[in-house]
Short mmCIF file of C-alpha atoms and ligand atoms in Angstrom, two decimals:
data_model
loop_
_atom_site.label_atom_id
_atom_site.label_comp_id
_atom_site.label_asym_id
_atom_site.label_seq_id
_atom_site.Cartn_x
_atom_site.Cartn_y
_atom_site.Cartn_z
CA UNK A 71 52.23 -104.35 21.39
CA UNK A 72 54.39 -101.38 21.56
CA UNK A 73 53.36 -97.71 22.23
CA UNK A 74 52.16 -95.57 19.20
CA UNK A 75 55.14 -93.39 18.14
CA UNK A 76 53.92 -89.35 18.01
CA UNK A 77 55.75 -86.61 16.15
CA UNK A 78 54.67 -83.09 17.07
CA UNK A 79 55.91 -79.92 15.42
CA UNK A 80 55.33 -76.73 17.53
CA UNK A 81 55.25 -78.86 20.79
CA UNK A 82 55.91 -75.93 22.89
CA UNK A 83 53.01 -74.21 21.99
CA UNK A 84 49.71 -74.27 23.73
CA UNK A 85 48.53 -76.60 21.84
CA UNK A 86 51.39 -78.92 21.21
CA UNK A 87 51.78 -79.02 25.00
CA UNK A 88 47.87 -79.98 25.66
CA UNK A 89 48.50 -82.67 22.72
CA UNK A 90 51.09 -83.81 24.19
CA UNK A 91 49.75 -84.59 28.08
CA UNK A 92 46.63 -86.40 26.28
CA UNK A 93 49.17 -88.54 24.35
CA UNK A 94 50.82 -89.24 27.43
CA UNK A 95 47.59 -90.44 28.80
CA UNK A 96 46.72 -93.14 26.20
CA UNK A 97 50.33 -94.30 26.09
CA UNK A 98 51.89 -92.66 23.37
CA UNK A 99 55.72 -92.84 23.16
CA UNK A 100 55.58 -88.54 22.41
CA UNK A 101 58.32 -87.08 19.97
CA UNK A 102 58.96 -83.34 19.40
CA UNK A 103 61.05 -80.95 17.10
CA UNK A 104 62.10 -77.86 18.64
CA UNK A 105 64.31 -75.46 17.86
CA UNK A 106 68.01 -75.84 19.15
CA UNK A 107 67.54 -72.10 20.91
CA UNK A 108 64.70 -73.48 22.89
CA UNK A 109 66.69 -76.68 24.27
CA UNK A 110 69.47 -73.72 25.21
CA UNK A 111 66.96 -71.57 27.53
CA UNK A 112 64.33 -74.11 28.53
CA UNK A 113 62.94 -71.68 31.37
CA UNK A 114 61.86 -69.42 29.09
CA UNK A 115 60.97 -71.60 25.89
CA UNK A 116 59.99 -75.19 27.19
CA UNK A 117 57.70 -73.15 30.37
CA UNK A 118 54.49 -75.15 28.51
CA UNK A 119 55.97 -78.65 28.80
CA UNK A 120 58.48 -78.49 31.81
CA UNK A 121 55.98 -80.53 33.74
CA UNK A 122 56.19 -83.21 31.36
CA UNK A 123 59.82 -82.90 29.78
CA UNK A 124 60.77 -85.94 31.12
CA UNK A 125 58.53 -88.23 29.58
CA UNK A 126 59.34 -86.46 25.98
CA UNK A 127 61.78 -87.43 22.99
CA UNK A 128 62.61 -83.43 21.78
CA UNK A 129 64.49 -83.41 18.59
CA UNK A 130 66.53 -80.08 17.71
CA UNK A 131 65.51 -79.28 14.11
CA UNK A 132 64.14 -76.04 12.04
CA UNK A 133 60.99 -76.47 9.74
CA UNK A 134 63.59 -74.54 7.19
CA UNK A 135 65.61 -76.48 7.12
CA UNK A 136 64.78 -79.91 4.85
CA UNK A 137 68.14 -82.07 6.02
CA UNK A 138 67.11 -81.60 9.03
CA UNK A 139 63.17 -82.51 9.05
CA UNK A 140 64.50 -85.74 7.03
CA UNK A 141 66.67 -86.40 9.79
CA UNK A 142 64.38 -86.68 12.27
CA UNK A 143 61.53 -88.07 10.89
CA UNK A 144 64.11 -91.19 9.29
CA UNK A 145 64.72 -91.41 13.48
CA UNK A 146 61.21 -90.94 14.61
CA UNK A 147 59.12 -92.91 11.87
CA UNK A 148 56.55 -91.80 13.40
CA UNK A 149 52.78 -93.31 13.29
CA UNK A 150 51.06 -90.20 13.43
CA UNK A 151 52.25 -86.99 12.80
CA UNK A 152 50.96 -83.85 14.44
CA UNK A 153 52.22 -80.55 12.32
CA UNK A 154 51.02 -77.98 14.84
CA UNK A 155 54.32 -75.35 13.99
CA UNK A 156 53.71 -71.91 12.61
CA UNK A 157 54.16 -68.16 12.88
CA UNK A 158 50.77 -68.48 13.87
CA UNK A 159 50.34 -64.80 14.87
CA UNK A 160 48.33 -62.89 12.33
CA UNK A 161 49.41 -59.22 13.10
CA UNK A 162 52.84 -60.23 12.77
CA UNK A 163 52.10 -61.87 9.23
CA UNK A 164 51.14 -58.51 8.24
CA UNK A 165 54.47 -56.33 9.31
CA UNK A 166 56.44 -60.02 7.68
CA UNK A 167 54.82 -61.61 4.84
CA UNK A 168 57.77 -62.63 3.25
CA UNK A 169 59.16 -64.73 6.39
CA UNK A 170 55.22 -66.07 7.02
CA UNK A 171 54.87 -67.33 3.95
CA UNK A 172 58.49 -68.91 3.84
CA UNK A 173 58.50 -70.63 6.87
CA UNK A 174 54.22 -71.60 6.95
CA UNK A 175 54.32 -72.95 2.96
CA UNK A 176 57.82 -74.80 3.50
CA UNK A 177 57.47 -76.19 6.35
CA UNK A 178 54.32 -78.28 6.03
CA UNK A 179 56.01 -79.09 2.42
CA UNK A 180 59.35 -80.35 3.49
CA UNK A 181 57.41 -82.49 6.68
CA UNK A 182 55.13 -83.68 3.92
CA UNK A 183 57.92 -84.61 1.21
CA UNK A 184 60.28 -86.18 4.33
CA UNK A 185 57.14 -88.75 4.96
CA UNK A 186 56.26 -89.60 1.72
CA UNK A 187 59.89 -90.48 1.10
CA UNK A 188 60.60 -92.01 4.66
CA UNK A 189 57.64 -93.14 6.62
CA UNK A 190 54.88 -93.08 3.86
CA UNK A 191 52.67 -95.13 6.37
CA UNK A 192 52.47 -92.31 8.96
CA UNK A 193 48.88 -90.67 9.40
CA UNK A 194 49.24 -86.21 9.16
CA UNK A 195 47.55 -83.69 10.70
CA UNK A 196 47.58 -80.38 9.17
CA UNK A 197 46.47 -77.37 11.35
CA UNK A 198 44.15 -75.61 9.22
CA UNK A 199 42.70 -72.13 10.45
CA UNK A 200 39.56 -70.75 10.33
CA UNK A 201 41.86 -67.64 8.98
CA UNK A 202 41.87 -69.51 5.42
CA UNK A 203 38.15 -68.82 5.51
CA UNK A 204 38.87 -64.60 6.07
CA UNK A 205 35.82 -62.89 4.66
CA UNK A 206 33.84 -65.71 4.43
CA UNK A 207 30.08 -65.86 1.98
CA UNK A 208 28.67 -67.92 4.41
CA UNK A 209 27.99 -67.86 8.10
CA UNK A 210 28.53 -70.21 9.95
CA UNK A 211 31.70 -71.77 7.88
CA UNK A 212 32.16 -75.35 6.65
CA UNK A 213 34.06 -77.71 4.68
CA UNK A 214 32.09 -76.34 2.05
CA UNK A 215 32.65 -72.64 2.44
CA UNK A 216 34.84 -70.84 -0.24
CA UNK A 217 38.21 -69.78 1.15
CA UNK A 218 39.12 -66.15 0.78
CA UNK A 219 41.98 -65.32 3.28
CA UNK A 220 42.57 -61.63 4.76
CA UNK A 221 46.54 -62.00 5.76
CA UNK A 222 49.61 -63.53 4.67
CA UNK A 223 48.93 -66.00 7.42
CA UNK A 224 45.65 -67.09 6.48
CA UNK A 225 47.36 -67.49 2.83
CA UNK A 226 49.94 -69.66 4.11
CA UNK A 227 47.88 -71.77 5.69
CA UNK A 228 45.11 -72.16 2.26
CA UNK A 229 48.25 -73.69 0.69
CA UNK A 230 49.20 -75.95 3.57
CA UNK A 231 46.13 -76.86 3.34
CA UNK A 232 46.02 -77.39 -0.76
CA UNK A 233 49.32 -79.36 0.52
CA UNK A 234 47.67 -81.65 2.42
CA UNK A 235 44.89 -82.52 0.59
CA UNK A 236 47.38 -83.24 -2.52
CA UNK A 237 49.63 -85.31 -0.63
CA UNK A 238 46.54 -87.16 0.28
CA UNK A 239 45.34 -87.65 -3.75
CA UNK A 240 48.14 -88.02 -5.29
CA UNK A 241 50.39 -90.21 -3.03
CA UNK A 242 47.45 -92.13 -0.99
CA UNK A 243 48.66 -90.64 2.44
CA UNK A 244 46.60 -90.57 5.52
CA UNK A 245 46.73 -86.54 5.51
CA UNK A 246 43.63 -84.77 7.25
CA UNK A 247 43.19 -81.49 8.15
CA UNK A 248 41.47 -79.72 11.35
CA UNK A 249 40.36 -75.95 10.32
CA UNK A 250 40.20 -74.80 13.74
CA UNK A 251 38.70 -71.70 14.95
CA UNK A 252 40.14 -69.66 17.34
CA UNK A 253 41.01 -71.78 20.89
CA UNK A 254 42.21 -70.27 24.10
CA UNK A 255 43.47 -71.24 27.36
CA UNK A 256 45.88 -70.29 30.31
CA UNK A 257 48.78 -70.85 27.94
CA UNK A 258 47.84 -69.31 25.25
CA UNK A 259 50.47 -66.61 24.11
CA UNK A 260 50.54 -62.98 25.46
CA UNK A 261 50.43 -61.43 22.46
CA UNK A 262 46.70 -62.81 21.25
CA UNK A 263 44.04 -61.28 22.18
CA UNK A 264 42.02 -63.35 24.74
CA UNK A 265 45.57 -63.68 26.39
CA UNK A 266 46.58 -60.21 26.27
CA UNK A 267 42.71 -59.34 28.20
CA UNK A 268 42.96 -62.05 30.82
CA UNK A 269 46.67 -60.71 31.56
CA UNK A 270 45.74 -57.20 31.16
CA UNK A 271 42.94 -57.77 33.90
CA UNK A 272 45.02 -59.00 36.89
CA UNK A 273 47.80 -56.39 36.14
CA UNK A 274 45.42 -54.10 36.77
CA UNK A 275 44.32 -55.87 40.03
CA UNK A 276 47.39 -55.89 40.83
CA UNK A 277 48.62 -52.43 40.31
CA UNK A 278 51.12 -53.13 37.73
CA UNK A 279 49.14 -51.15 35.39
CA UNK A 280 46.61 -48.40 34.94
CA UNK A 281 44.63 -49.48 31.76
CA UNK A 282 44.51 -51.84 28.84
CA UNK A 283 45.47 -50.89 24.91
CA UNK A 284 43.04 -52.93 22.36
CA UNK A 285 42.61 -52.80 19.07
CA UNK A 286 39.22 -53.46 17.32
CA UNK A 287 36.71 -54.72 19.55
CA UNK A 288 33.86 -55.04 17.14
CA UNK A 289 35.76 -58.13 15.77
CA UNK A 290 33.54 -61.27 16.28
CA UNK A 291 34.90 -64.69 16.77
CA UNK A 292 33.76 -68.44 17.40
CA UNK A 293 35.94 -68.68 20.82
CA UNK A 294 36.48 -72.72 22.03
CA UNK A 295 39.24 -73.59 25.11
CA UNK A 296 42.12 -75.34 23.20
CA UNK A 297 42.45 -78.65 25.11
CA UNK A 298 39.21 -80.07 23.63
CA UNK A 299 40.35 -79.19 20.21
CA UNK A 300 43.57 -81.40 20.43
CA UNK A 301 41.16 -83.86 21.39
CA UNK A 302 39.66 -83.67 18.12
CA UNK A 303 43.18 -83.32 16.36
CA UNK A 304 43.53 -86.73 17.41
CA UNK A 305 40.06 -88.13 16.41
CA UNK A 306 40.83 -86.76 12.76
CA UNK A 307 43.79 -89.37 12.92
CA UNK A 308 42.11 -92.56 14.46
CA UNK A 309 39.52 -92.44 10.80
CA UNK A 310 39.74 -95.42 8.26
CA UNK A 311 39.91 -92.46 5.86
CA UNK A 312 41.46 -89.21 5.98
CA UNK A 313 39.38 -86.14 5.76
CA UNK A 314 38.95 -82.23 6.28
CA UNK A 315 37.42 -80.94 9.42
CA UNK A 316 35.84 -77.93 10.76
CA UNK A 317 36.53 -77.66 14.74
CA UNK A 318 34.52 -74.93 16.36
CA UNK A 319 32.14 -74.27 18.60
CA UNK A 320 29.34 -72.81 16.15
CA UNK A 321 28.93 -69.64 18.87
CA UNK A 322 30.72 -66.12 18.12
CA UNK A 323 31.22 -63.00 20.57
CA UNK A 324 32.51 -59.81 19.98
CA UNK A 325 36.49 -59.17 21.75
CA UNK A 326 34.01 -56.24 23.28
CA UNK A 327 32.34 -59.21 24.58
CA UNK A 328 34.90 -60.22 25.88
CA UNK A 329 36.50 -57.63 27.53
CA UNK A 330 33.30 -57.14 29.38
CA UNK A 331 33.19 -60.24 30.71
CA UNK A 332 36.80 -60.89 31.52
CA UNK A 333 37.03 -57.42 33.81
CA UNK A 334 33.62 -58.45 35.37
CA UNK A 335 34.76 -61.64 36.43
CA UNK A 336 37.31 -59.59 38.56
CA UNK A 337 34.46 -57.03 39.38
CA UNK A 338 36.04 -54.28 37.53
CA UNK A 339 33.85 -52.36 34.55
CA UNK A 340 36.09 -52.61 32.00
CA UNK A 341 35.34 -48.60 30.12
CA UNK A 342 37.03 -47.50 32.87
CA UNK A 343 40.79 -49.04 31.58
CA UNK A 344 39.88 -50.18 28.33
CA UNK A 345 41.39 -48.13 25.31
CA UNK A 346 41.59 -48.39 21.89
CA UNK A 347 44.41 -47.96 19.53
CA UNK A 348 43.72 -47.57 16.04
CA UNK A 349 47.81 -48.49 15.40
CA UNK A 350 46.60 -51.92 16.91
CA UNK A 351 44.06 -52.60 13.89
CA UNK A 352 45.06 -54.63 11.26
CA UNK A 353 45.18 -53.77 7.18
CA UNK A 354 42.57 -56.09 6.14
CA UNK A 355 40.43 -57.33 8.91
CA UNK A 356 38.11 -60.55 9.53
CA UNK A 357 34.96 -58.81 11.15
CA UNK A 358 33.18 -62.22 12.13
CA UNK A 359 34.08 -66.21 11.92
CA UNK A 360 31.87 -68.62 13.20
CA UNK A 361 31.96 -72.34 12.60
CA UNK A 362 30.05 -75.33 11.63
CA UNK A 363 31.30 -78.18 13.60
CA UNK A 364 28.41 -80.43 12.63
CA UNK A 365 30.75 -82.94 10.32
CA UNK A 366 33.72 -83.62 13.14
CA UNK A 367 30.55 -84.20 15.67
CA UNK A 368 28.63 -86.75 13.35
CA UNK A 369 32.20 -88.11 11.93
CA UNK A 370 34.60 -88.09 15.24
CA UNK A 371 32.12 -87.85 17.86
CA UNK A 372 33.37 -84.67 18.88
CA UNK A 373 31.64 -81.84 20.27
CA UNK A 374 32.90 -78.59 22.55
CA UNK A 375 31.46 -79.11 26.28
CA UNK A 376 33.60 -75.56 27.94
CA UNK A 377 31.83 -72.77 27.01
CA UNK A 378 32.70 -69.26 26.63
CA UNK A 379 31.65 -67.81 30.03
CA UNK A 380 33.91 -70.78 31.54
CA UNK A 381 36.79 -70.11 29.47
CA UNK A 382 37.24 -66.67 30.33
CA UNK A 383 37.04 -67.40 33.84
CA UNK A 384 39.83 -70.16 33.80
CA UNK A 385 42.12 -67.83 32.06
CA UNK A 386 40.92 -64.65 34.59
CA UNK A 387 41.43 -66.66 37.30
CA UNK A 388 44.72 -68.57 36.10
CA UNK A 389 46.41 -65.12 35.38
CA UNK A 390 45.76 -63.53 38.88
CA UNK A 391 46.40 -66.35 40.34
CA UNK A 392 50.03 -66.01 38.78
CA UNK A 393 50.42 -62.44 39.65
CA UNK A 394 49.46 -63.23 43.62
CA UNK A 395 46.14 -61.66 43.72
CA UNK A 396 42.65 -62.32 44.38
CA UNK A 397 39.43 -60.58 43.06
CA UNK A 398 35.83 -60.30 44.04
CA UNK A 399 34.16 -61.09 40.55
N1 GDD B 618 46.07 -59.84 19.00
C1 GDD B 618 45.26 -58.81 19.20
N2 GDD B 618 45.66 -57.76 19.98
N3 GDD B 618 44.03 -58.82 18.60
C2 GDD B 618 43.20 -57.78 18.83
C3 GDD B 618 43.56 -56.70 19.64
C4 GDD B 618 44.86 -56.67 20.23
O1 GDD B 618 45.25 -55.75 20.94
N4 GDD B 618 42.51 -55.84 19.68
C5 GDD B 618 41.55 -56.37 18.94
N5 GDD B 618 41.94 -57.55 18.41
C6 GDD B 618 41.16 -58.41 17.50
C7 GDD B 618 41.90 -58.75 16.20
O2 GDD B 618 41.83 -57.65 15.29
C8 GDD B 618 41.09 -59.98 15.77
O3 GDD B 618 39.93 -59.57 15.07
C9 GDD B 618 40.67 -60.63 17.09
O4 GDD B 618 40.93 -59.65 18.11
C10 GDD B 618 41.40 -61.92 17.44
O5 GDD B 618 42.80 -61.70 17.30
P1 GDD B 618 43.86 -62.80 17.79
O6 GDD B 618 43.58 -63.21 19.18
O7 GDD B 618 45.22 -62.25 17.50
O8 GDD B 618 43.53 -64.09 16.91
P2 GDD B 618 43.20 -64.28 15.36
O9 GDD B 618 41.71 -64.46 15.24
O10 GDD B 618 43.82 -63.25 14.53
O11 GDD B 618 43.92 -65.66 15.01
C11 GDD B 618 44.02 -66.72 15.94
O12 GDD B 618 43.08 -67.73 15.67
C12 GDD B 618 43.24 -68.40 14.42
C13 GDD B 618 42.13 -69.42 14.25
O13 GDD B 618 42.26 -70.47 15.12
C14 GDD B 618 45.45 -67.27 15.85
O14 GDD B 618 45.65 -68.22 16.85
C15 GDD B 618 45.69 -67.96 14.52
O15 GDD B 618 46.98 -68.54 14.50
C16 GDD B 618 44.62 -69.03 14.35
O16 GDD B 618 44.80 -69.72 13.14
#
């Protein structure tokens, strides 16, 4: 039998690259679109998957661009489809709604329309957000909890989402959807905020800087390590039927809470270099998400086993390790 044919969008990304090694693993023949500019400076923009470049198919192609998604997914025809691709950063979506929503909404629309038209069989994965949940009634969040997004982000994603599910209805695609809460790791992008601590803590071990600039730290999230969540990605797509999924661990903590306990794992107390900046809070914010994960755990079989303390100290220890330096935490 041949390999399984994989198309991911957003395969540089943390978690396109974690998707893509456990594809590897079960013998996938792995596809991804990238951006031409990233196959032009591959040090900086492929860093994620260099170790596994090799064994990839990347197709250069912009989620704006609807010739082009056709193109590739008439080459790929792909048996599952992994649509992982955003601006994904929900400051940003605040200071560009207008380019958010644009390249979010179109995006999962033109990838949907291309399949329908060219490889109707493939099964879709959407990459819902806990976002689309914003200031939520009900704590923890399900399938079942109203949506009532906070951002431009979060918005763009409610409609992928709406997307998805009518692709699904109306055209009898396999189209599922993860709603993933927050999910962290070593290679998760500088400019989040679990990334942004971690980092923040071995500069300071490391005397590249004197203290740490944080916005609110009062927010409270539901905090899982993003290479068990592709795991579940995957799961969604292996179903008879196609289906909406809540991914998270069902445990929040405060980014206080985290603070602490990333600058104690290097033995440092973090008021000392800790300070906030109210220019770093955002418009409209999401004080506290927290997830139900009971349906993808009775459904998939799939359940979080890293926990919070453990994730904080894999991406501590990861990021002075990078920087050369040791603590005493
Ligand atoms: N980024 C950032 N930087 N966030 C800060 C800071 C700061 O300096 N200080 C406090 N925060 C607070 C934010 O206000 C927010 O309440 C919380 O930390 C988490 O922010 P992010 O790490 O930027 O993530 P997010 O919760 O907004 O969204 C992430 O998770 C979603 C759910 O999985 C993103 O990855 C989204 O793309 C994703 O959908």
């Amino acid at each position: 039998m041949s390999a399984k044919r994989a198309l991911i969008t957003g395969i540089t990304g943390q978690d396109g690259s974690y998707l893509s090694e456990y594809l590897l693993a079960k013998d996938y023949e792995v596809h991804g679109i990238v951006r031409r500019v990233a196959l032009e400076d591959p040090a900086n923009r492929l860093s994620r998957i260099h170790h596994i470049r090799q064994r990839l198919k990347l197709h250069a192609a912009s989620l704006e661009s609807y010739a082009s998604i056709h193109r590739v997914v008439h080459e790929v025809q792909p048996d599952e489809c992994y649509h992982l691709a955003a601006q994904s950063f929900v400051s940003y979506s605040f200071d560009d709604e207008f380019s958010t929503l644009n390249a979010n909404i179109n995006g999962t629309h033109f990838l949907l329309a291309a399949l329908k038209t060219l490889s109707p069989g493939s099964r879709f994965y959407f990459a819902g957000s806990s976002e689309m949940f914003g200031m939520a009634e009900d704590v923890p969040q399900n399938e079942e909890t109203r949506f009532h997004p906070r951002s431009s982000y979060g918005i763009s994603k409610v409609a992928g989402f709406h997307l998805t599910r009518n692709y699904r209805e109306a055209y009898g695609m396999h189209a599922s959807s993860g709603i993933l809460f927050n999910h962290e790791s070593p290679r998760r992008g500088f400019e989040f905020v679990s990334r942004k601590i971690s980092a923040g803590v071995a500069r300071i071990l490391a005397g590249r800087s004197s203290d740490l600039w944080l916005g609110n730290l009062d927010a409270q999230r539901d905090w899982g390590h993003a290479r068990e969540y592709v795991e579940a990605m995957w799961l969604m797509l292996q179903q008879a039927v196609p289906d909406d999924y809540v991914v998270a661990t069902g445990e929040c903590h405060s980014v206080r809470e985290f603070v602490e306990r990333a600058f104690s794992r290097a033995g440092l107390d973090y008021r000392q270099y800790v300070k906030t900046d109210p220019e770093l809070y955002r418009p409209a914010e999401i004080n506290l998400l927290r997830g139900d994960a009971r349906k993808a755990c009775r459904v998939l079989g799939w359940s979080p086993r890293i926990g919070f303390e453990e994730l904080i100290r894999e991406m501590v220890d990861e990021d002075c390790r990078a920087l050369g330096v040791t603590h005493s935490g």
